[in-house]
Amino acid sequence: MKRKRSYQTLFAVLTILAAALLAFAQPPRAVDTVITHGKVYTLDAQHPWAQAVAIADGKIVSVGEDAQIEKLRGPGTKVIDAAGRLVLPGFVDCHIHFLDGSLSLGRVNLEGAKDTSDIQQRLRDYAAKHPGKDWVLGRGWNYAMFGAETLPHKKYLDAIFPDRPVFLEGFDGHTYWANSKALALAGITNATPDPPNGAIVRDPKTHEATGALKESAQRLVSRIAPKPSRNENLEALRAGMKWANEHGLTRVHSAGGDFEYLDLFEELRRAGQQSLRFYIAYFLNPPELRAQDVTAISAARKKFHDDWIDANVVKMMIDGVVESHTAAMLEPYSDDPSTKGKLFWDPAKYTFAVTELDRAGLQLFTHAIGDYGVRTALDAYEHAQHVNHTQDRRPRIEHIETIAAADIPRFGKLGVIASMQPLHSYPDADTLDIWARNAGPDRASRAWAWKSIANDGGHLAFGSDWPVVTLNPWEGVQTAVTRQTTEGKPGAGFVPEQRLTVAETVRGYTLDAAYAGRREKTEGSIEPGKLADLIIVSQNIFEIDAHRLGETKVLTTIVGGRVVYQAPAK
Ligand SMILES: [Zn+2]
């Protein structure tokens, strides 16, 4: 026995020696790709700036000066000359509804419309391009577009589409707008009762449905509207990935609507068509965590847990939105003292679900917009940490549109991540006239308080909530830095003390975004050993006027060492 073992040891030593000699005899293998002549902002604290990057096998292998990276170049190496442009880590969108957004690319987009006549013009243009009797589907209107009425009305749609059903989602996904034809097809009459957690808005005199459908009432129409086929969904996802890459995104964190379609993402991966990395949350509905939820979550995390598709996360929604008074507040709404909104979950059942899922090692996203919603989520996370003795789970709160002053330091203290969407604070009429009016001046003084949260040690993670707003992160960067509209309003900025620097904002879309997805060891900065997810952009965002940040164009997007987007040459 003893003798045999020593032979084995000898054999092992010889094998290692042979391998070492072989490695020594061969020249070092040339790298796959080099990026040269760049202004590389690495987010590596030791070496924040570099000129060049070398990539092999989908990973960054070296970062440094041009001369040093040149040496790694071989005859087969692809050379990308950045021509003095800014090179950044790939951007991450930490809050997205990817399939919904992807489908919206082929539908009417009302985002940014000025008023009802502008909306009608866009609908006419769409109808001219898509003639026929099919449904007209789209999204993106907001409450301010209807002036003093604040809610949409079917009359504006009936005027253009008397016979063709029209169904349009509001920008926030909480209210929908149908024309008379769609209401008729759905069988909505004066006698139709409101469903639980929803309202069919009616004319106070005639009791007739106006076409505005709040919260769950939209299901009366959506259940009869045409559903995309599997192929249409796949087609939309391909278009969505392309759109995301064009804007510099290399990973997204899905906050709902995608988990049910994990098989489609898997199909794209197998076909070699995946050009974006996905972190996909299971959406856990109230009233409670059930056995079938646990089964679905366990099966998905067992199957999807790598760099490309990861399903180790659960999303919950504790409240609604400020505009429709459904966000849960500690004190009554300023414009309507009869309501404080309310929690969608019973706090005890929510805390139980959080605690169970935290114990199982899952990350948690909780949508919380009102200050009471935010506090409830912080309390539940604190409880879970305490009873499970867990550390560094990095539970997240999504949105945090307003917050009690006392809760600001709890993000840093508890290690809770603040996942926020800069463009939601965009100070247009919807924000200043409706959001701020409903919240009132005190709560509005802590609107989207990312700087205060970060100053107290909290980690920020930025995203869009696409299709709620565009996924274009550069408009988000501009809003986080200026807290103004593109026209520079309001002049002093909306709660200007919450403005961030460009560097802080970039961090929220890259290294801190990776941290917020528990992937900062392999993503989020340009350092050897990390995944080669990088972008080259049109302008040096650290040197330009902040009001031009939103104009940034992405020239090249690289995911896993592969160029997935290249801007057309001018
Ligand atoms: Zn969302």
mmCIF file of N, CA and C in Angstrom, residues 83-185:
data_model
loop_
_atom_site.group_PDB
_atom_site.id
_atom_site.type_symbol
_atom_site.label_atom_id
_atom_site.label_comp_id
_atom_site.label_asym_id
_atom_site.label_seq_id
_atom_site.Cartn_x
_atom_site.Cartn_y
_atom_site.Cartn_z
ATOM 1 N N ALA A 83 -9.651 55.483 -30.246
ATOM 2 C CA ALA A 83 -9.418 56.827 -30.801
ATOM 3 C C ALA A 83 -9.635 57.942 -29.773
ATOM 4 N N GLY A 84 -9.142 57.727 -28.579
ATOM 5 C CA GLY A 84 -9.211 58.771 -27.549
ATOM 6 C C GLY A 84 -10.550 58.890 -26.841
ATOM 7 N N ARG A 85 -11.483 58.001 -27.186
ATOM 8 C CA ARG A 85 -12.811 58.092 -26.567
ATOM 9 C C ARG A 85 -12.825 57.466 -25.170
ATOM 10 N N LEU A 86 -13.898 57.785 -24.460
ATOM 11 C CA LEU A 86 -14.084 57.266 -23.105
ATOM 12 C C LEU A 86 -14.550 55.806 -23.155
ATOM 13 N N VAL A 87 -13.865 54.966 -22.389
ATOM 14 C CA VAL A 87 -14.234 53.552 -22.256
ATOM 15 C C VAL A 87 -14.721 53.345 -20.826
ATOM 16 N N LEU A 88 -15.886 52.727 -20.683
ATOM 17 C CA LEU A 88 -16.479 52.510 -19.354
ATOM 18 C C LEU A 88 -16.866 51.046 -19.200
ATOM 19 N N PRO A 89 -17.061 50.600 -17.953
ATOM 20 C CA PRO A 89 -17.657 49.266 -17.788
ATOM 21 C C PRO A 89 -19.055 49.284 -18.405
ATOM 22 N N GLY A 90 -19.540 48.157 -18.883
ATOM 23 C CA GLY A 90 -20.905 48.077 -19.403
ATOM 24 C C GLY A 90 -21.882 48.552 -18.339
ATOM 25 N N PHE A 91 -22.941 49.231 -18.769
ATOM 26 C CA PHE A 91 -23.929 49.729 -17.818
ATOM 27 C C PHE A 91 -24.942 48.627 -17.483
ATOM 28 N N VAL A 92 -25.424 48.683 -16.239
ATOM 29 C CA VAL A 92 -26.416 47.730 -15.753
ATOM 30 C C VAL A 92 -27.706 48.504 -15.510
ATOM 31 N N ASP A 93 -28.822 47.975 -15.938
ATOM 32 C CA ASP A 93 -30.118 48.558 -15.583
ATOM 33 C C ASP A 93 -30.679 47.694 -14.465
ATOM 34 N N CYS A 94 -30.728 48.265 -13.256
ATOM 35 C CA CYS A 94 -31.085 47.476 -12.067
ATOM 36 C C CYS A 94 -32.583 47.308 -11.851
ATOM 37 N N HIS A 95 -33.389 47.865 -12.721
ATOM 38 C CA HIS A 95 -34.845 47.668 -12.534
ATOM 39 C C HIS A 95 -35.516 47.784 -13.890
ATOM 40 N N ILE A 96 -35.923 46.636 -14.408
ATOM 41 C CA ILE A 96 -36.480 46.636 -15.762
ATOM 42 C C ILE A 96 -37.569 45.570 -15.849
ATOM 43 N N HIS A 97 -38.484 45.767 -16.796
ATOM 44 C CA HIS A 97 -39.494 44.743 -17.126
ATOM 45 C C HIS A 97 -39.221 44.430 -18.587
ATOM 46 N N PHE A 98 -38.342 43.457 -18.807
ATOM 47 C CA PHE A 98 -37.689 43.369 -20.100
ATOM 48 C C PHE A 98 -38.609 42.937 -21.235
ATOM 49 N N LEU A 99 -39.413 41.903 -21.014
ATOM 50 C CA LEU A 99 -40.306 41.473 -22.105
ATOM 51 C C LEU A 99 -41.350 42.548 -22.395
ATOM 52 N N ASP A 100 -41.934 43.137 -21.356
ATOM 53 C CA ASP A 100 -42.916 44.221 -21.559
ATOM 54 C C ASP A 100 -42.297 45.349 -22.368
ATOM 55 N N GLY A 101 -41.091 45.734 -21.978
ATOM 56 C CA GLY A 101 -40.403 46.813 -22.683
ATOM 57 C C GLY A 101 -40.133 46.422 -24.126
ATOM 58 N N SER A 102 -39.683 45.175 -24.305
ATOM 59 C CA SER A 102 -39.346 44.713 -25.652
ATOM 60 C C SER A 102 -40.588 44.701 -26.542
ATOM 61 N N LEU A 103 -41.714 44.270 -25.986
ATOM 62 C CA LEU A 103 -42.960 44.270 -26.772
ATOM 63 C C LEU A 103 -43.392 45.696 -27.105
ATOM 64 N N SER A 104 -43.128 46.621 -26.175
ATOM 65 C CA SER A 104 -43.559 48.009 -26.401
ATOM 66 C C SER A 104 -42.837 48.636 -27.595
ATOM 67 N N LEU A 105 -41.677 48.095 -27.963
ATOM 68 C CA LEU A 105 -40.938 48.664 -29.094
ATOM 69 C C LEU A 105 -41.739 48.580 -30.391
ATOM 70 N N GLY A 106 -42.649 47.598 -30.467
ATOM 71 C CA GLY A 106 -43.450 47.445 -31.682
ATOM 72 C C GLY A 106 -44.846 48.051 -31.571
ATOM 73 N N ARG A 107 -45.090 48.807 -30.516
ATOM 74 C CA ARG A 107 -46.426 49.364 -30.289
ATOM 75 C C ARG A 107 -46.388 50.893 -30.256
ATOM 76 N N VAL A 108 -47.561 51.507 -30.059
ATOM 77 C CA VAL A 108 -47.594 52.980 -29.995
ATOM 78 C C VAL A 108 -46.868 53.449 -28.747
ATOM 79 N N ASN A 109 -45.994 54.424 -28.906
ATOM 80 C CA ASN A 109 -45.275 54.977 -27.758
ATOM 81 C C ASN A 109 -45.736 56.419 -27.534
ATOM 82 N N LEU A 110 -46.374 56.659 -26.401
ATOM 83 C CA LEU A 110 -46.903 58.003 -26.113
ATOM 84 C C LEU A 110 -46.003 58.787 -25.167
ATOM 85 N N GLU A 111 -44.863 58.210 -24.822
ATOM 86 C CA GLU A 111 -43.929 58.879 -23.915
ATOM 87 C C GLU A 111 -43.535 60.245 -24.482
ATOM 88 N N GLY A 112 -43.636 61.264 -23.652
ATOM 89 C CA GLY A 112 -43.212 62.601 -24.069
ATOM 90 C C GLY A 112 -44.252 63.368 -24.872
ATOM 91 N N ALA A 113 -45.447 62.791 -25.092
ATOM 92 C CA ALA A 113 -46.486 63.542 -25.820
ATOM 93 C C ALA A 113 -46.875 64.763 -24.988
ATOM 94 N N LYS A 114 -47.244 65.866 -25.677
ATOM 95 C CA LYS A 114 -47.509 67.113 -24.952
ATOM 96 C C LYS A 114 -48.928 67.145 -24.388
ATOM 97 N N ASP A 115 -49.897 66.732 -25.195
ATOM 98 C CA ASP A 115 -51.292 66.852 -24.774
ATOM 99 C C ASP A 115 -52.133 65.867 -25.580
ATOM 100 N N THR A 116 -53.451 65.989 -25.466
ATOM 101 C CA THR A 116 -54.306 65.002 -26.133
ATOM 102 C C THR A 116 -54.209 65.102 -27.656
ATOM 103 N N SER A 117 -54.001 66.307 -28.201
ATOM 104 C CA SER A 117 -53.920 66.362 -29.666
ATOM 105 C C SER A 117 -52.612 65.747 -30.152
ATOM 106 N N ASP A 118 -51.553 65.882 -29.371
ATOM 107 C CA ASP A 118 -50.291 65.225 -29.712
ATOM 108 C C ASP A 118 -50.461 63.694 -29.653
ATOM 109 N N ILE A 119 -51.174 63.229 -28.629
ATOM 110 C CA ILE A 119 -51.454 61.793 -28.515
ATOM 111 C C ILE A 119 -52.223 61.318 -29.749
ATOM 112 N N GLN A 120 -53.254 62.088 -30.119
ATOM 113 C CA GLN A 120 -54.069 61.693 -31.284
ATOM 114 C C GLN A 120 -53.228 61.642 -32.555
ATOM 115 N N GLN A 121 -52.302 62.594 -32.700
ATOM 116 C CA GLN A 121 -51.450 62.597 -33.882
ATOM 117 C C GLN A 121 -50.590 61.332 -33.932
ATOM 118 N N ARG A 122 -50.023 60.961 -32.797
ATOM 119 C CA ARG A 122 -49.192 59.747 -32.762
ATOM 120 C C ARG A 122 -50.012 58.503 -33.095
ATOM 121 N N LEU A 123 -51.263 58.478 -32.615
ATOM 122 C CA LEU A 123 -52.131 57.331 -32.898
ATOM 123 C C LEU A 123 -52.479 57.271 -34.383
ATOM 124 N N ARG A 124 -52.733 58.442 -34.985
ATOM 125 C CA ARG A 124 -53.028 58.475 -36.427
ATOM 126 C C ARG A 124 -51.828 57.976 -37.221
ATOM 127 N N ASP A 125 -50.617 58.425 -36.826
ATOM 128 C CA ASP A 125 -49.403 57.990 -37.532
ATOM 129 C C ASP A 125 -49.232 56.477 -37.427
ATOM 130 N N TYR A 126 -49.489 55.972 -36.231
ATOM 131 C CA TYR A 126 -49.333 54.526 -36.026
ATOM 132 C C TYR A 126 -50.343 53.764 -36.881
ATOM 133 N N ALA A 127 -51.606 54.246 -36.873
ATOM 134 C CA ALA A 127 -52.662 53.564 -37.634
ATOM 135 C C ALA A 127 -52.352 53.573 -39.127
ATOM 136 N N ALA A 128 -51.758 54.666 -39.600
ATOM 137 C CA ALA A 128 -51.421 54.738 -41.027
ATOM 138 C C ALA A 128 -50.386 53.682 -41.388
ATOM 139 N N LYS A 129 -49.475 53.414 -40.465
ATOM 140 C CA LYS A 129 -48.435 52.406 -40.715
ATOM 141 C C LYS A 129 -48.934 50.994 -40.452
ATOM 142 N N HIS A 130 -49.963 50.853 -39.632
ATOM 143 C CA HIS A 130 -50.494 49.536 -39.276
ATOM 144 C C HIS A 130 -51.994 49.496 -39.559
ATOM 145 N N PRO A 131 -52.378 49.504 -40.849
ATOM 146 C CA PRO A 131 -53.811 49.532 -41.152
ATOM 147 C C PRO A 131 -54.469 48.200 -40.803
ATOM 148 N N GLY A 132 -55.787 48.189 -40.780
ATOM 149 C CA GLY A 132 -56.504 46.946 -40.505
ATOM 150 C C GLY A 132 -57.432 47.114 -39.338
ATOM 151 N N LYS A 133 -57.920 45.994 -38.870
ATOM 152 C CA LYS A 133 -58.936 46.010 -37.826
ATOM 153 C C LYS A 133 -58.376 45.557 -36.474
ATOM 154 N N ASP A 134 -57.071 45.237 -36.464
ATOM 155 C CA ASP A 134 -56.490 44.715 -35.225
ATOM 156 C C ASP A 134 -56.505 45.755 -34.112
ATOM 157 N N TRP A 135 -56.279 45.265 -32.940
ATOM 158 C CA TRP A 135 -56.184 46.149 -31.778
ATOM 159 C C TRP A 135 -55.018 47.124 -31.935
ATOM 160 N N VAL A 136 -55.226 48.326 -31.430
ATOM 161 C CA VAL A 136 -54.128 49.281 -31.307
ATOM 162 C C VAL A 136 -53.686 49.238 -29.848
ATOM 163 N N LEU A 137 -52.461 48.758 -29.641
ATOM 164 C CA LEU A 137 -51.931 48.632 -28.282
ATOM 165 C C LEU A 137 -50.738 49.569 -28.130
ATOM 166 N N GLY A 138 -50.568 50.075 -26.935
ATOM 167 C CA GLY A 138 -49.427 50.962 -26.707
ATOM 168 C C GLY A 138 -49.375 51.389 -25.261
ATOM 169 N N ARG A 139 -48.498 52.321 -25.005
ATOM 170 C CA ARG A 139 -48.322 52.761 -23.623
ATOM 171 C C ARG A 139 -47.606 54.113 -23.574
ATOM 172 N N GLY A 140 -47.484 54.656 -22.352
ATOM 173 C CA GLY A 140 -46.591 55.788 -22.150
ATOM 174 C C GLY A 140 -47.266 57.121 -21.870
ATOM 175 N N TRP A 141 -48.616 57.190 -21.889
ATOM 176 C CA TRP A 141 -49.258 58.479 -21.531
ATOM 177 C C TRP A 141 -49.051 58.731 -20.041
ATOM 178 N N ASN A 142 -49.088 60.020 -19.649
ATOM 179 C CA ASN A 142 -49.065 60.322 -18.216
ATOM 180 C C ASN A 142 -50.219 61.265 -17.860
ATOM 181 N N TYR A 143 -50.447 61.413 -16.579
ATOM 182 C CA TYR A 143 -51.629 62.133 -16.091
ATOM 183 C C TYR A 143 -51.622 63.603 -16.501
ATOM 184 N N ALA A 144 -50.445 64.201 -16.570
ATOM 185 C CA ALA A 144 -50.352 65.626 -16.891
ATOM 186 C C ALA A 144 -50.784 65.917 -18.322
ATOM 187 N N MET A 145 -50.755 64.906 -19.198
ATOM 188 C CA MET A 145 -51.138 65.130 -20.601
ATOM 189 C C MET A 145 -52.617 65.475 -20.744
ATOM 190 N N PHE A 146 -53.407 65.185 -19.701
ATOM 191 C CA PHE A 146 -54.845 65.445 -19.766
ATOM 192 C C PHE A 146 -55.226 66.727 -19.030
ATOM 193 N N GLY A 147 -54.239 67.540 -18.726
ATOM 194 C CA GLY A 147 -54.485 68.832 -18.081
ATOM 195 C C GLY A 147 -55.245 68.655 -16.789
ATOM 196 N N ALA A 148 -56.256 69.510 -16.586
ATOM 197 C CA ALA A 148 -57.002 69.501 -15.328
ATOM 198 C C ALA A 148 -57.796 68.206 -15.142
ATOM 199 N N GLU A 149 -58.085 67.498 -16.236
ATOM 200 C CA GLU A 149 -58.863 66.245 -16.110
ATOM 201 C C GLU A 149 -58.046 65.146 -15.398
ATOM 202 N N THR A 150 -56.751 65.193 -15.531
ATOM 203 C CA THR A 150 -55.754 64.271 -14.959
ATOM 204 C C THR A 150 -55.957 62.787 -15.286
ATOM 205 N N LEU A 151 -57.107 62.405 -15.837
ATOM 206 C CA LEU A 151 -57.297 61.002 -16.235
ATOM 207 C C LEU A 151 -57.698 60.961 -17.711
ATOM 208 N N PRO A 152 -57.327 59.896 -18.395
ATOM 209 C CA PRO A 152 -57.685 59.801 -19.813
ATOM 210 C C PRO A 152 -59.192 59.570 -19.999
ATOM 211 N N HIS A 153 -59.697 59.895 -21.193
ATOM 212 C CA HIS A 153 -61.121 59.690 -21.506
ATOM 213 C C HIS A 153 -61.248 59.037 -22.882
ATOM 214 N N LYS A 154 -62.228 58.136 -23.015
ATOM 215 C CA LYS A 154 -62.405 57.391 -24.269
ATOM 216 C C LYS A 154 -62.737 58.273 -25.465
ATOM 217 N N LYS A 155 -63.293 59.471 -25.197
ATOM 218 C CA LYS A 155 -63.715 60.333 -26.321
ATOM 219 C C LYS A 155 -62.558 60.681 -27.260
ATOM 220 N N TYR A 156 -61.339 60.832 -26.696
ATOM 221 C CA TYR A 156 -60.190 61.192 -27.532
ATOM 222 C C TYR A 156 -59.806 60.044 -28.468
ATOM 223 N N LEU A 157 -60.103 58.838 -28.045
ATOM 224 C CA LEU A 157 -59.774 57.671 -28.873
ATOM 225 C C LEU A 157 -60.911 57.363 -29.848
ATOM 226 N N ASP A 158 -62.153 57.482 -29.373
ATOM 227 C CA ASP A 158 -63.317 57.190 -30.227
ATOM 228 C C ASP A 158 -63.331 58.089 -31.460
ATOM 229 N N ALA A 159 -62.834 59.325 -31.301
ATOM 230 C CA ALA A 159 -62.828 60.264 -32.417
ATOM 231 C C ALA A 159 -61.985 59.739 -33.578
ATOM 232 N N ILE A 160 -60.955 58.974 -33.282
ATOM 233 C CA ILE A 160 -60.086 58.444 -34.346
ATOM 234 C C ILE A 160 -60.426 56.992 -34.664
ATOM 235 N N PHE A 161 -60.762 56.245 -33.644
ATOM 236 C CA PHE A 161 -61.001 54.799 -33.811
ATOM 237 C C PHE A 161 -62.398 54.415 -33.321
ATOM 238 N N PRO A 162 -63.424 54.673 -34.156
ATOM 239 C CA PRO A 162 -64.772 54.289 -33.735
ATOM 240 C C PRO A 162 -64.983 52.767 -33.723
ATOM 241 N N ASP A 163 -64.251 52.031 -34.603
ATOM 242 C CA ASP A 163 -64.514 50.592 -34.749
ATOM 243 C C ASP A 163 -63.340 49.710 -34.376
ATOM 244 N N ARG A 164 -62.188 50.314 -34.136
ATOM 245 C CA ARG A 164 -60.995 49.504 -33.888
ATOM 246 C C ARG A 164 -60.668 49.590 -32.400
ATOM 247 N N PRO A 165 -60.555 48.445 -31.697
ATOM 248 C CA PRO A 165 -60.280 48.515 -30.258
ATOM 249 C C PRO A 165 -58.901 49.117 -29.959
ATOM 250 N N VAL A 166 -58.866 49.980 -28.965
ATOM 251 C CA VAL A 166 -57.625 50.650 -28.561
ATOM 252 C C VAL A 166 -57.457 50.453 -27.057
ATOM 253 N N PHE A 167 -56.236 50.119 -26.650
ATOM 254 C CA PHE A 167 -55.977 49.867 -25.232
ATOM 255 C C PHE A 167 -54.565 50.335 -24.918
ATOM 256 N N LEU A 168 -54.464 51.363 -24.059
ATOM 257 C CA LEU A 168 -53.183 52.045 -23.850
ATOM 258 C C LEU A 168 -52.837 52.105 -22.367
ATOM 259 N N GLU A 169 -51.677 51.578 -22.036
ATOM 260 C CA GLU A 169 -51.212 51.548 -20.648
ATOM 261 C C GLU A 169 -50.596 52.896 -20.273
ATOM 262 N N GLY A 170 -50.912 53.370 -19.072
ATOM 263 C CA GLY A 170 -50.261 54.587 -18.576
ATOM 264 C C GLY A 170 -48.784 54.329 -18.331
ATOM 265 N N PHE A 171 -47.983 55.393 -18.266
ATOM 266 C CA PHE A 171 -46.527 55.210 -18.140
ATOM 267 C C PHE A 171 -46.158 54.398 -16.902
ATOM 268 N N ASP A 172 -46.979 54.508 -15.825
ATOM 269 C CA ASP A 172 -46.622 53.848 -14.563
ATOM 270 C C ASP A 172 -47.163 52.423 -14.469
ATOM 271 N N GLY A 173 -47.967 52.010 -15.464
ATOM 272 C CA GLY A 173 -48.521 50.656 -15.436
ATOM 273 C C GLY A 173 -49.658 50.478 -14.442
ATOM 274 N N HIS A 174 -50.118 51.561 -13.845
ATOM 275 C CA HIS A 174 -51.161 51.443 -12.826
ATOM 276 C C HIS A 174 -52.554 51.814 -13.329
ATOM 277 N N THR A 175 -52.642 52.572 -14.422
ATOM 278 C CA THR A 175 -53.934 52.948 -14.990
ATOM 279 C C THR A 175 -53.883 52.707 -16.500
ATOM 280 N N TYR A 176 -55.006 52.240 -17.062
ATOM 281 C CA TYR A 176 -55.091 51.958 -18.493
ATOM 282 C C TYR A 176 -56.203 52.790 -19.108
ATOM 283 N N TRP A 177 -56.184 52.837 -20.432
ATOM 284 C CA TRP A 177 -57.105 53.704 -21.168
ATOM 285 C C TRP A 177 -57.649 52.921 -22.364
ATOM 286 N N ALA A 178 -58.983 52.758 -22.384
ATOM 287 C CA ALA A 178 -59.622 51.988 -23.449
ATOM 288 C C ALA A 178 -60.611 52.864 -24.198
ATOM 289 N N ASN A 179 -60.846 52.552 -25.474
ATOM 290 C CA ASN A 179 -61.890 53.268 -26.204
ATOM 291 C C ASN A 179 -63.212 52.501 -26.068
ATOM 292 N N SER A 180 -64.285 53.049 -26.680
ATOM 293 C CA SER A 180 -65.611 52.432 -26.540
ATOM 294 C C SER A 180 -65.640 51.012 -27.108
ATOM 295 N N LYS A 181 -64.938 50.826 -28.236
ATOM 296 C CA LYS A 181 -64.945 49.501 -28.870
ATOM 297 C C LYS A 181 -64.318 48.453 -27.927
ATOM 298 N N ALA A 182 -63.207 48.795 -27.321
ATOM 299 C CA ALA A 182 -62.540 47.849 -26.413
ATOM 300 C C ALA A 182 -63.404 47.595 -25.172
ATOM 301 N N LEU A 183 -64.046 48.638 -24.663
ATOM 302 C CA LEU A 183 -64.928 48.458 -23.493
ATOM 303 C C LEU A 183 -66.089 47.530 -23.855
ATOM 304 N N ALA A 184 -66.632 47.705 -25.071
ATOM 305 C CA ALA A 184 -67.756 46.868 -25.509
ATOM 306 C C ALA A 184 -67.318 45.415 -25.664
ATOM 307 N N LEU A 185 -66.154 45.200 -26.283
ATOM 308 C CA LEU A 185 -65.657 43.820 -26.465
ATOM 309 C C LEU A 185 -65.414 43.156 -25.101
#
